[in-house]
Amino acid sequence: MTSSSASTHHHGPAVGLSRWLYTTNHKDIGTLYLWFSFAMFLTGGCMALLIRAELFQPGLQLIQPDFFNQMTTMHGLIMVFGAVMPAFVGLANWMIPMMVGAPDMALPRMNNWSFWILPFAFSMMLSTLFMEGGAPNFGWTFYAPLSTTYAPPSVTFFIFAVHMMGISSIMGAINIIATILNLRAPGMSMMKLPLFVWTWLITAFLLIAVMPVLAGVVTMMLMDIHFGTSFFNAAGGGDPVLFQHVFWFFGHPEVYIMILPAFGIVSEIIPTFARKRLFGYPSMVYATASIALLSFIVWAHHMFTVGLPLVAEVFFMFATMLIAVPTGVKVFNWVATMFRGSMTFETPMLFALAFVVLFTIGGFSGLMLAIAPADFQYHDTYFVVAHFHYVLVPGAVFAIMAGAYYWLPKWCGNYYNETMGKVHFWCSFVGVNITFFPMHFIGLAGMPRRIPDYALQFADFNAVATVGAFMFGFSQLIFLYNVIHCIRKGRQASSEVWEGSHGLEWTLPSPAPYHSFSEAPKVK
């Protein structure tokens, strides 16, 4: 199906609002996910800018400490569950059926439901800002007993919202697995799947494994708050460290849920713009599976300072370092793909290259944090904030943007403005590094995270980081304008998108019998 016919074909009522409410078309639902995630990205981004504005200089300027804590909590939850994950699910909805040659997702009605749960979940979570006592103020990791004993009453609504997000994720994952395993085109074996499909298949299994764990831990919180249990309350025989074990058993695979689809996107984009087949396709599949399996045995590296037995610290330290091996395989394969390729640097490729470089920096700071005795110094400082933002912003978010630019002409039949795309890239790239690189320094110098005020010696780097944050934040408006302009007035795309625009051909990102877009492949 070409992009022009795709946009006119819909199931069910095709009139205005009801088309979007009742749609079972995977492209419509993918579009809904993507717009929703972008709205959440801007919402969470505004909260981040509030945080950075408060930290621009020492002393309290804009907001009170309690509201500052509410902002850190909401920013984290919205970015993780509202921006990054729905964006990847949106890309999966759009691309997976086309890449495997399926007419739609396997369970189209459930697909509609799993999207429409999300606006309600996040409306409920945002509504806690207007409740008595304010929104949850205990950080996105909502450690008990802080979140169960001293939390505002709105924590109950937060728990319900988390349950709804989890239900949505589980249904989306079931749908993706069913689609990939049951609806592949004849002759498309598993080892011929495009890598984006592979990474999402593995991610979907991770989601099904860990989302019930999150549901369990928030249900235990609910019991502690309302039903007099003491799972996490030491006064009643419970254990606060139990909360951390259960939370991070969910939380660590969760961070891989947010990066594996990014690996898939980058593995589709780099071969296209290097004009070479992806180097080492089978090793990429095995590396992805290895990362997913290892992600289940490293959770306590978030807990080196709780007083683990020495043998546990050693185990979690080495298990964490082991994850660097399959990740290194992936980085090597991306570099080998580019090596001696005929590279061009359109916007998707720029974002993909920035992903490889900056994600690797995030990986190295992660290795530093994996060293248990060193982690005693790094723990709960801005060094940790720098680390995970390097993984999630130039990692997950840049990959999502790369995928959006890469596939946008296929989605709407028009080209985006390439110059504007490059301006967006360079503003984002510079902004991200100005924001998060200084955080390594203030973290190593001892500045704790999640504080609204700080000692004088951290002032300069904080001012720099705030300037970078506003630069990065406002440059996303260029992206928004470019996407809307592309959809409404963009130059019409040819059927072979990158060939028509820039003398590129779609090369096979992976050895599939037919190309991702169900057109016979052209290989140089």
Tab-separated table of N, CA, C and O in Angstrom, residues 326-420:
chain	number	residue	atom	x	y	z
A	326	PRO	N	27.260	-7.199	25.194
A	326	PRO	CA	26.363	-7.161	24.030
A	326	PRO	C	26.095	-5.731	23.540
A	326	PRO	O	25.918	-5.516	22.330
A	327	THR	N	26.111	-4.761	24.453
A	327	THR	CA	25.923	-3.376	24.021
A	327	THR	C	27.095	-2.935	23.159
A	327	THR	O	26.919	-2.263	22.130
A	328	GLY	N	28.304	-3.335	23.558
A	328	GLY	CA	29.487	-3.020	22.761
A	328	GLY	C	29.441	-3.681	21.396
A	328	GLY	O	29.866	-3.084	20.393
A	329	VAL	N	28.906	-4.900	21.338
A	329	VAL	CA	28.736	-5.582	20.044
A	329	VAL	C	27.877	-4.732	19.117
A	329	VAL	O	28.185	-4.546	17.931
A	330	LYS	N	26.789	-4.186	19.661
A	330	LYS	CA	25.897	-3.361	18.843
A	330	LYS	C	26.621	-2.121	18.322
A	330	LYS	O	26.548	-1.803	17.124
A	331	VAL	N	27.340	-1.420	19.220
A	331	VAL	CA	28.033	-0.199	18.791
A	331	VAL	C	29.070	-0.539	17.719
A	331	VAL	O	29.192	0.156	16.703
A	332	PHE	N	29.788	-1.644	17.936
A	332	PHE	CA	30.771	-2.076	16.929
A	332	PHE	C	30.089	-2.306	15.580
A	332	PHE	O	30.586	-1.881	14.531
A	333	ASN	N	28.940	-2.997	15.597
A	333	ASN	CA	28.258	-3.307	14.330
A	333	ASN	C	27.767	-2.039	13.624
A	333	ASN	O	27.807	-1.946	12.389
A	334	TRP	N	27.285	-1.050	14.389
A	334	TRP	CA	26.866	0.203	13.751
A	334	TRP	C	28.052	0.904	13.105
A	334	TRP	O	27.963	1.385	11.975
A	335	VAL	N	29.182	0.932	13.819
A	335	VAL	CA	30.370	1.586	13.265
A	335	VAL	C	30.859	0.818	12.034
A	335	VAL	O	31.230	1.418	11.008
A	336	ALA	N	30.846	-0.516	12.123
A	336	ALA	CA	31.294	-1.334	10.981
A	336	ALA	C	30.375	-1.152	9.779
A	336	ALA	O	30.822	-1.212	8.629
A	337	THR	N	29.071	-0.937	10.038
A	337	THR	CA	28.142	-0.672	8.938
A	337	THR	C	28.509	0.626	8.224
A	337	THR	O	28.475	0.705	6.994
A	338	MET	N	28.869	1.639	9.008
A	338	MET	CA	29.218	2.936	8.404
A	338	MET	C	30.586	2.898	7.728
A	338	MET	O	30.831	3.646	6.776
A	339	PHE	N	31.470	2.026	8.190
A	339	PHE	CA	32.849	1.991	7.695
A	339	PHE	C	32.862	1.751	6.188
A	339	PHE	O	32.299	0.767	5.702
A	340	ARG	N	33.467	2.667	5.446
A	340	ARG	CA	33.591	2.597	3.987
A	340	ARG	C	32.242	2.569	3.286
A	340	ARG	O	32.143	2.106	2.149
A	341	GLY	N	31.204	3.071	3.962
A	341	GLY	CA	29.914	3.236	3.288
A	341	GLY	C	29.886	4.570	2.563
A	341	GLY	O	30.714	5.448	2.808
A	342	SER	N	28.920	4.732	1.641
A	342	SER	CA	28.760	6.030	0.957
A	342	SER	C	27.810	6.874	1.790
A	342	SER	O	26.637	7.009	1.470
A	343	MET	N	28.329	7.449	2.898
A	343	MET	CA	27.440	8.076	3.858
A	343	MET	C	26.988	9.457	3.425
A	343	MET	O	27.739	10.225	2.861
A	344	THR	N	25.697	9.745	3.692
A	344	THR	CA	25.203	11.119	3.620
A	344	THR	C	24.570	11.428	4.967
A	344	THR	O	24.260	10.511	5.739
A	345	PHE	N	24.363	12.721	5.212
A	345	PHE	CA	23.997	13.130	6.563
A	345	PHE	C	22.681	13.889	6.584
A	345	PHE	O	22.623	15.043	6.971
A	346	GLU	N	21.608	13.215	6.144
A	346	GLU	CA	20.290	13.785	6.314
A	346	GLU	C	19.902	13.754	7.800
A	346	GLU	O	20.553	13.085	8.607
A	347	THR	N	18.828	14.452	8.134
A	347	THR	CA	18.423	14.590	9.539
A	347	THR	C	18.323	13.258	10.286
A	347	THR	O	18.838	13.151	11.406
A	348	PRO	N	17.673	12.214	9.720
A	348	PRO	CA	17.597	10.962	10.496
A	348	PRO	C	18.977	10.401	10.813
A	348	PRO	O	19.213	9.893	11.912
A	349	MET	N	19.900	10.507	9.854
A	349	MET	CA	21.244	9.986	10.068
A	349	MET	C	21.983	10.808	11.130
A	349	MET	O	22.706	10.246	11.959
A	350	LEU	N	21.779	12.121	11.143
A	350	LEU	CA	22.420	12.950	12.168
A	350	LEU	C	21.956	12.529	13.562
A	350	LEU	O	22.766	12.360	14.474
A	351	PHE	N	20.637	12.335	13.716
A	351	PHE	CA	20.135	11.897	15.018
A	351	PHE	C	20.665	10.505	15.371
A	351	PHE	O	20.989	10.226	16.533
A	352	ALA	N	20.764	9.625	14.361
A	352	ALA	CA	21.264	8.274	14.630
A	352	ALA	C	22.737	8.307	15.046
A	352	ALA	O	23.150	7.584	15.965
A	353	LEU	N	23.546	9.148	14.393
A	353	LEU	CA	24.960	9.263	14.752
A	353	LEU	C	25.125	9.847	16.149
A	353	LEU	O	25.936	9.362	16.946
A	354	ALA	N	24.337	10.899	16.457
A	354	ALA	CA	24.387	11.477	17.799
A	354	ALA	C	23.987	10.426	18.818
A	354	ALA	O	24.573	10.346	19.910
A	355	PHE	N	22.999	9.595	18.466
A	355	PHE	CA	22.584	8.504	19.342
A	355	PHE	C	23.777	7.608	19.668
A	355	PHE	O	24.048	7.315	20.829
A	356	VAL	N	24.490	7.151	18.639
A	356	VAL	CA	25.592	6.205	18.856
A	356	VAL	C	26.656	6.816	19.769
A	356	VAL	O	27.106	6.190	20.733
A	357	VAL	N	27.033	8.070	19.492
A	357	VAL	CA	28.115	8.703	20.260
A	357	VAL	C	27.672	8.976	21.698
A	357	VAL	O	28.352	8.596	22.661
A	358	LEU	N	26.509	9.628	21.867
A	358	LEU	CA	26.101	10.072	23.200
A	358	LEU	C	25.595	8.919	24.047
A	358	LEU	O	25.812	8.886	25.262
A	359	PHE	N	24.928	7.942	23.412
A	359	PHE	CA	24.503	6.763	24.167
A	359	PHE	C	25.725	6.019	24.706
A	359	PHE	O	25.702	5.482	25.823
A	360	THR	N	26.805	5.996	23.922
A	360	THR	CA	28.035	5.347	24.384
A	360	THR	C	28.611	6.068	25.605
A	360	THR	O	29.060	5.420	26.561
A	361	ILE	N	28.552	7.411	25.595
A	361	ILE	CA	28.990	8.172	26.778
A	361	ILE	C	28.144	7.779	27.984
A	361	ILE	O	28.662	7.528	29.082
A	362	GLY	N	26.818	7.702	27.789
A	362	GLY	CA	25.933	7.268	28.870
A	362	GLY	C	26.266	5.871	29.349
A	362	GLY	O	26.202	5.573	30.545
A	363	GLY	N	26.651	5.008	28.412
A	363	GLY	CA	27.036	3.646	28.791
A	363	GLY	C	28.301	3.620	29.636
A	363	GLY	O	28.401	2.867	30.610
A	364	PHE	N	29.262	4.473	29.288
A	364	PHE	CA	30.499	4.514	30.073
A	364	PHE	C	30.258	5.028	31.486
A	364	PHE	O	30.815	4.497	32.449
A	365	SER	N	29.425	6.071	31.634
A	365	SER	CA	29.146	6.540	32.998
A	365	SER	C	28.356	5.479	33.763
A	365	SER	O	28.473	5.370	34.985
A	366	GLY	N	27.581	4.665	33.041
A	366	GLY	CA	26.896	3.538	33.681
A	366	GLY	C	27.874	2.507	34.205
A	366	GLY	O	27.697	1.947	35.294
A	367	LEU	N	28.940	2.250	33.431
A	367	LEU	CA	29.985	1.336	33.909
A	367	LEU	C	30.652	1.871	35.173
A	367	LEU	O	30.982	1.105	36.083
A	368	MET	N	30.840	3.201	35.223
A	368	MET	CA	31.415	3.793	36.438
A	368	MET	C	30.495	3.531	37.632
A	368	MET	O	30.948	3.164	38.719
A	369	LEU	N	29.186	3.720	37.412
A	369	LEU	CA	28.221	3.514	38.497
A	369	LEU	C	28.125	2.041	38.898
A	369	LEU	O	27.705	1.719	40.010
A	370	ALA	N	28.504	1.144	37.978
A	370	ALA	CA	28.414	-0.285	38.274
A	370	ALA	C	29.483	-0.727	39.271
A	370	ALA	O	29.351	-1.787	39.893
A	371	ILE	N	30.549	0.057	39.414
A	371	ILE	CA	31.632	-0.320	40.331
A	371	ILE	C	31.168	-0.023	41.755
A	371	ILE	O	31.083	1.142	42.153
A	372	ALA	N	30.857	-1.074	42.510
A	372	ALA	CA	30.175	-0.901	43.796
A	372	ALA	C	30.872	0.097	44.732
A	372	ALA	O	30.226	1.015	45.236
A	373	PRO	N	32.180	-0.043	45.004
A	373	PRO	CA	32.782	0.912	45.946
A	373	PRO	C	32.758	2.343	45.422
A	373	PRO	O	32.639	3.290	46.208
A	374	ALA	N	32.873	2.523	44.112
A	374	ALA	CA	32.805	3.875	43.552
A	374	ALA	C	31.378	4.420	43.655
A	374	ALA	O	31.162	5.611	43.883
A	375	ASP	N	30.403	3.510	43.508
A	375	ASP	CA	29.002	3.933	43.547
A	375	ASP	C	28.628	4.546	44.893
A	375	ASP	O	27.716	5.370	44.974
A	376	PHE	N	29.325	4.143	45.965
A	376	PHE	CA	29.054	4.777	47.265
A	376	PHE	C	29.237	6.294	47.165
A	376	PHE	O	28.555	7.051	47.851
A	377	GLN	N	30.186	6.719	46.333
A	377	GLN	CA	30.408	8.161	46.151
A	377	GLN	C	29.402	8.763	45.167
A	377	GLN	O	28.929	9.881	45.361
A	378	TYR	N	29.099	8.034	44.089
A	378	TYR	CA	28.237	8.598	43.042
A	378	TYR	C	26.767	8.589	43.430
A	378	TYR	O	25.987	9.384	42.917
A	379	HIS	N	26.378	7.664	44.307
A	379	HIS	CA	24.956	7.377	44.515
A	379	HIS	C	24.176	8.618	44.948
A	379	HIS	O	24.622	9.370	45.819
A	380	ASP	N	23.013	8.808	44.315
A	380	ASP	CA	22.128	9.931	44.650
A	380	ASP	C	22.782	11.296	44.467
A	380	ASP	O	22.390	12.278	45.101
A	381	THR	N	23.781	11.375	43.589
A	381	THR	CA	24.320	12.683	43.217
A	381	THR	C	23.866	13.005	41.793
A	381	THR	O	23.264	12.168	41.116
A	382	TYR	N	24.214	14.210	41.351
A	382	TYR	CA	23.868	14.608	39.987
A	382	TYR	C	24.617	13.792	38.933
A	382	TYR	O	24.262	13.822	37.757
A	383	PHE	N	25.658	13.039	39.349
A	383	PHE	CA	26.340	12.166	38.386
A	383	PHE	C	25.361	11.117	37.849
A	383	PHE	O	25.359	10.797	36.655
A	384	VAL	N	24.507	10.593	38.732
A	384	VAL	CA	23.505	9.614	38.316
A	384	VAL	C	22.494	10.266	37.375
A	384	VAL	O	22.087	9.684	36.364
A	385	VAL	N	22.094	11.505	37.692
A	385	VAL	CA	21.161	12.237	36.825
A	385	VAL	C	21.777	12.405	35.440
A	385	VAL	O	21.123	12.187	34.409
A	386	ALA	N	23.068	12.786	35.403
A	386	ALA	CA	23.759	12.939	34.118
A	386	ALA	C	23.761	11.616	33.363
A	386	ALA	O	23.470	11.569	32.163
A	387	HIS	N	24.074	10.522	34.063
A	387	HIS	CA	24.146	9.216	33.415
A	387	HIS	C	22.829	8.837	32.759
A	387	HIS	O	22.767	8.549	31.568
A	388	PHE	N	21.732	8.850	33.528
A	388	PHE	CA	20.518	8.304	32.911
A	388	PHE	C	19.899	9.270	31.904
A	388	PHE	O	19.207	8.835	30.987
A	389	HIS	N	20.203	10.583	32.043
A	389	HIS	CA	19.707	11.472	30.993
A	389	HIS	C	20.508	11.310	29.696
A	389	HIS	O	19.951	11.482	28.616
A	390	TYR	N	21.794	10.962	29.799
A	390	TYR	CA	22.541	10.676	28.562
A	390	TYR	C	22.016	9.417	27.882
A	390	TYR	O	22.067	9.289	26.663
A	391	VAL	N	21.513	8.477	28.667
A	391	VAL	CA	20.960	7.264	28.065
A	391	VAL	C	19.575	7.540	27.487
A	391	VAL	O	19.223	7.040	26.417
A	392	LEU	N	18.780	8.346	28.180
A	392	LEU	CA	17.381	8.491	27.783
A	392	LEU	C	17.113	9.664	26.844
A	392	LEU	O	16.191	9.592	26.042
A	393	VAL	N	17.867	10.749	26.929
A	393	VAL	CA	17.558	11.873	26.026
A	393	VAL	C	18.270	11.710	24.689
A	393	VAL	O	17.622	11.511	23.670
A	394	PRO	N	19.630	11.731	24.640
A	394	PRO	CA	20.232	11.461	23.336
A	394	PRO	C	20.079	9.989	22.946
A	394	PRO	O	20.283	9.625	21.797
A	395	GLY	N	19.705	9.137	23.896
A	395	GLY	CA	19.420	7.743	23.576
A	395	GLY	C	18.006	7.608	23.051
A	395	GLY	O	17.752	7.732	21.857
A	396	ALA	N	17.060	7.377	23.951
A	396	ALA	CA	15.683	7.074	23.533
A	396	ALA	C	15.051	8.209	22.727
A	396	ALA	O	14.503	7.985	21.641
A	397	VAL	N	15.144	9.451	23.224
A	397	VAL	CA	14.428	10.552	22.564
A	397	VAL	C	15.019	10.848	21.179
A	397	VAL	O	14.272	11.038	20.208
A	398	PHE	N	16.349	10.870	21.062
A	398	PHE	CA	16.950	11.111	19.748
A	398	PHE	C	16.579	10.001	18.765
A	398	PHE	O	16.360	10.257	17.581
A	399	ALA	N	16.525	8.751	19.238
A	399	ALA	CA	16.149	7.653	18.340
A	399	ALA	C	14.715	7.812	17.864
A	399	ALA	O	14.404	7.553	16.695
A	400	ILE	N	13.825	8.249	18.772
A	400	ILE	CA	12.430	8.474	18.374
A	400	ILE	C	12.364	9.564	17.307
A	400	ILE	O	11.650	9.437	16.301
A	401	MET	N	13.133	10.643	17.516
A	401	MET	CA	13.131	11.730	16.530
A	401	MET	C	13.722	11.265	15.201
A	401	MET	O	13.218	11.617	14.124
A	402	ALA	N	14.794	10.478	15.274
A	402	ALA	CA	15.386	9.921	14.055
A	402	ALA	C	14.340	9.112	13.291
A	402	ALA	O	14.177	9.272	12.070
A	403	GLY	N	13.621	8.238	14.027
A	403	GLY	CA	12.584	7.417	13.395
A	403	GLY	C	11.468	8.266	12.807
A	403	GLY	O	10.960	7.994	11.701
A	404	ALA	N	11.077	9.332	13.522
A	404	ALA	CA	10.002	10.199	13.027
A	404	ALA	C	10.415	10.861	11.712
A	404	ALA	O	9.662	10.853	10.732
A	405	TYR	N	11.626	11.428	11.658
A	405	TYR	CA	12.088	12.052	10.413
A	405	TYR	C	12.225	11.018	9.295
A	405	TYR	O	11.927	11.286	8.132
A	406	TYR	N	12.714	9.829	9.656
A	406	TYR	CA	13.006	8.783	8.671
A	406	TYR	C	11.722	8.284	8.005
A	406	TYR	O	11.668	8.084	6.794
A	407	TRP	N	10.683	8.076	8.823
A	407	TRP	CA	9.458	7.476	8.302
A	407	TRP	C	8.365	8.479	7.961
A	407	TRP	O	7.375	8.128	7.333
A	408	LEU	N	8.546	9.743	8.372
A	408	LEU	CA	7.511	10.746	8.134
A	408	LEU	C	7.076	10.829	6.662
A	408	LEU	O	5.869	10.870	6.384
A	409	PRO	N	8.007	10.821	5.700
A	409	PRO	CA	7.557	10.878	4.306
A	409	PRO	C	6.696	9.673	3.913
A	409	PRO	O	5.773	9.809	3.107
A	410	LYS	N	6.979	8.502	4.501
A	410	LYS	CA	6.150	7.332	4.227
A	410	LYS	C	4.779	7.463	4.885
A	410	LYS	O	3.790	6.950	4.383
A	411	TRP	N	4.742	8.130	6.046
A	411	TRP	CA	3.474	8.231	6.771
A	411	TRP	C	2.503	9.189	6.095
A	411	TRP	O	1.328	8.907	5.984
A	412	CYS	N	3.003	10.362	5.694
A	412	CYS	CA	2.059	11.380	5.221
A	412	CYS	C	2.236	11.698	3.739
A	412	CYS	O	1.506	12.519	3.198
A	413	GLY	N	3.202	11.052	3.091
A	413	GLY	CA	3.354	11.252	1.655
A	413	GLY	C	4.078	12.527	1.262
A	413	GLY	O	4.182	12.843	0.088
A	414	ASN	N	4.593	13.268	2.250
A	414	ASN	CA	5.311	14.520	1.957
A	414	ASN	C	6.679	14.517	2.618
A	414	ASN	O	6.897	13.832	3.606
A	415	TYR	N	7.573	15.345	2.048
A	415	TYR	CA	8.874	15.521	2.672
A	415	TYR	C	8.807	16.631	3.708
A	415	TYR	O	8.148	17.648	3.496
A	416	TYR	N	9.537	16.447	4.807
A	416	TYR	CA	9.721	17.543	5.755
A	416	TYR	C	10.784	18.483	5.193
A	416	TYR	O	11.473	18.163	4.223
A	417	ASN	N	10.928	19.662	5.816
A	417	ASN	CA	11.947	20.625	5.404
A	417	ASN	C	13.302	20.185	5.960
A	417	ASN	O	13.515	20.208	7.169
A	418	GLU	N	14.205	19.785	5.075
A	418	GLU	CA	15.494	19.224	5.504
A	418	GLU	C	16.340	20.246	6.260
A	418	GLU	O	16.974	19.914	7.271
A	419	THR	N	16.348	21.496	5.800
A	419	THR	CA	17.139	22.529	6.493
A	419	THR	C	16.631	22.718	7.914
A	419	THR	O	17.409	22.776	8.874
A	420	MET	N	15.307	22.806	8.053
A	420	MET	CA	14.723	22.978	9.381
A	420	MET	C	15.030	21.766	10.251
A	420	MET	O	15.306	21.892	11.455
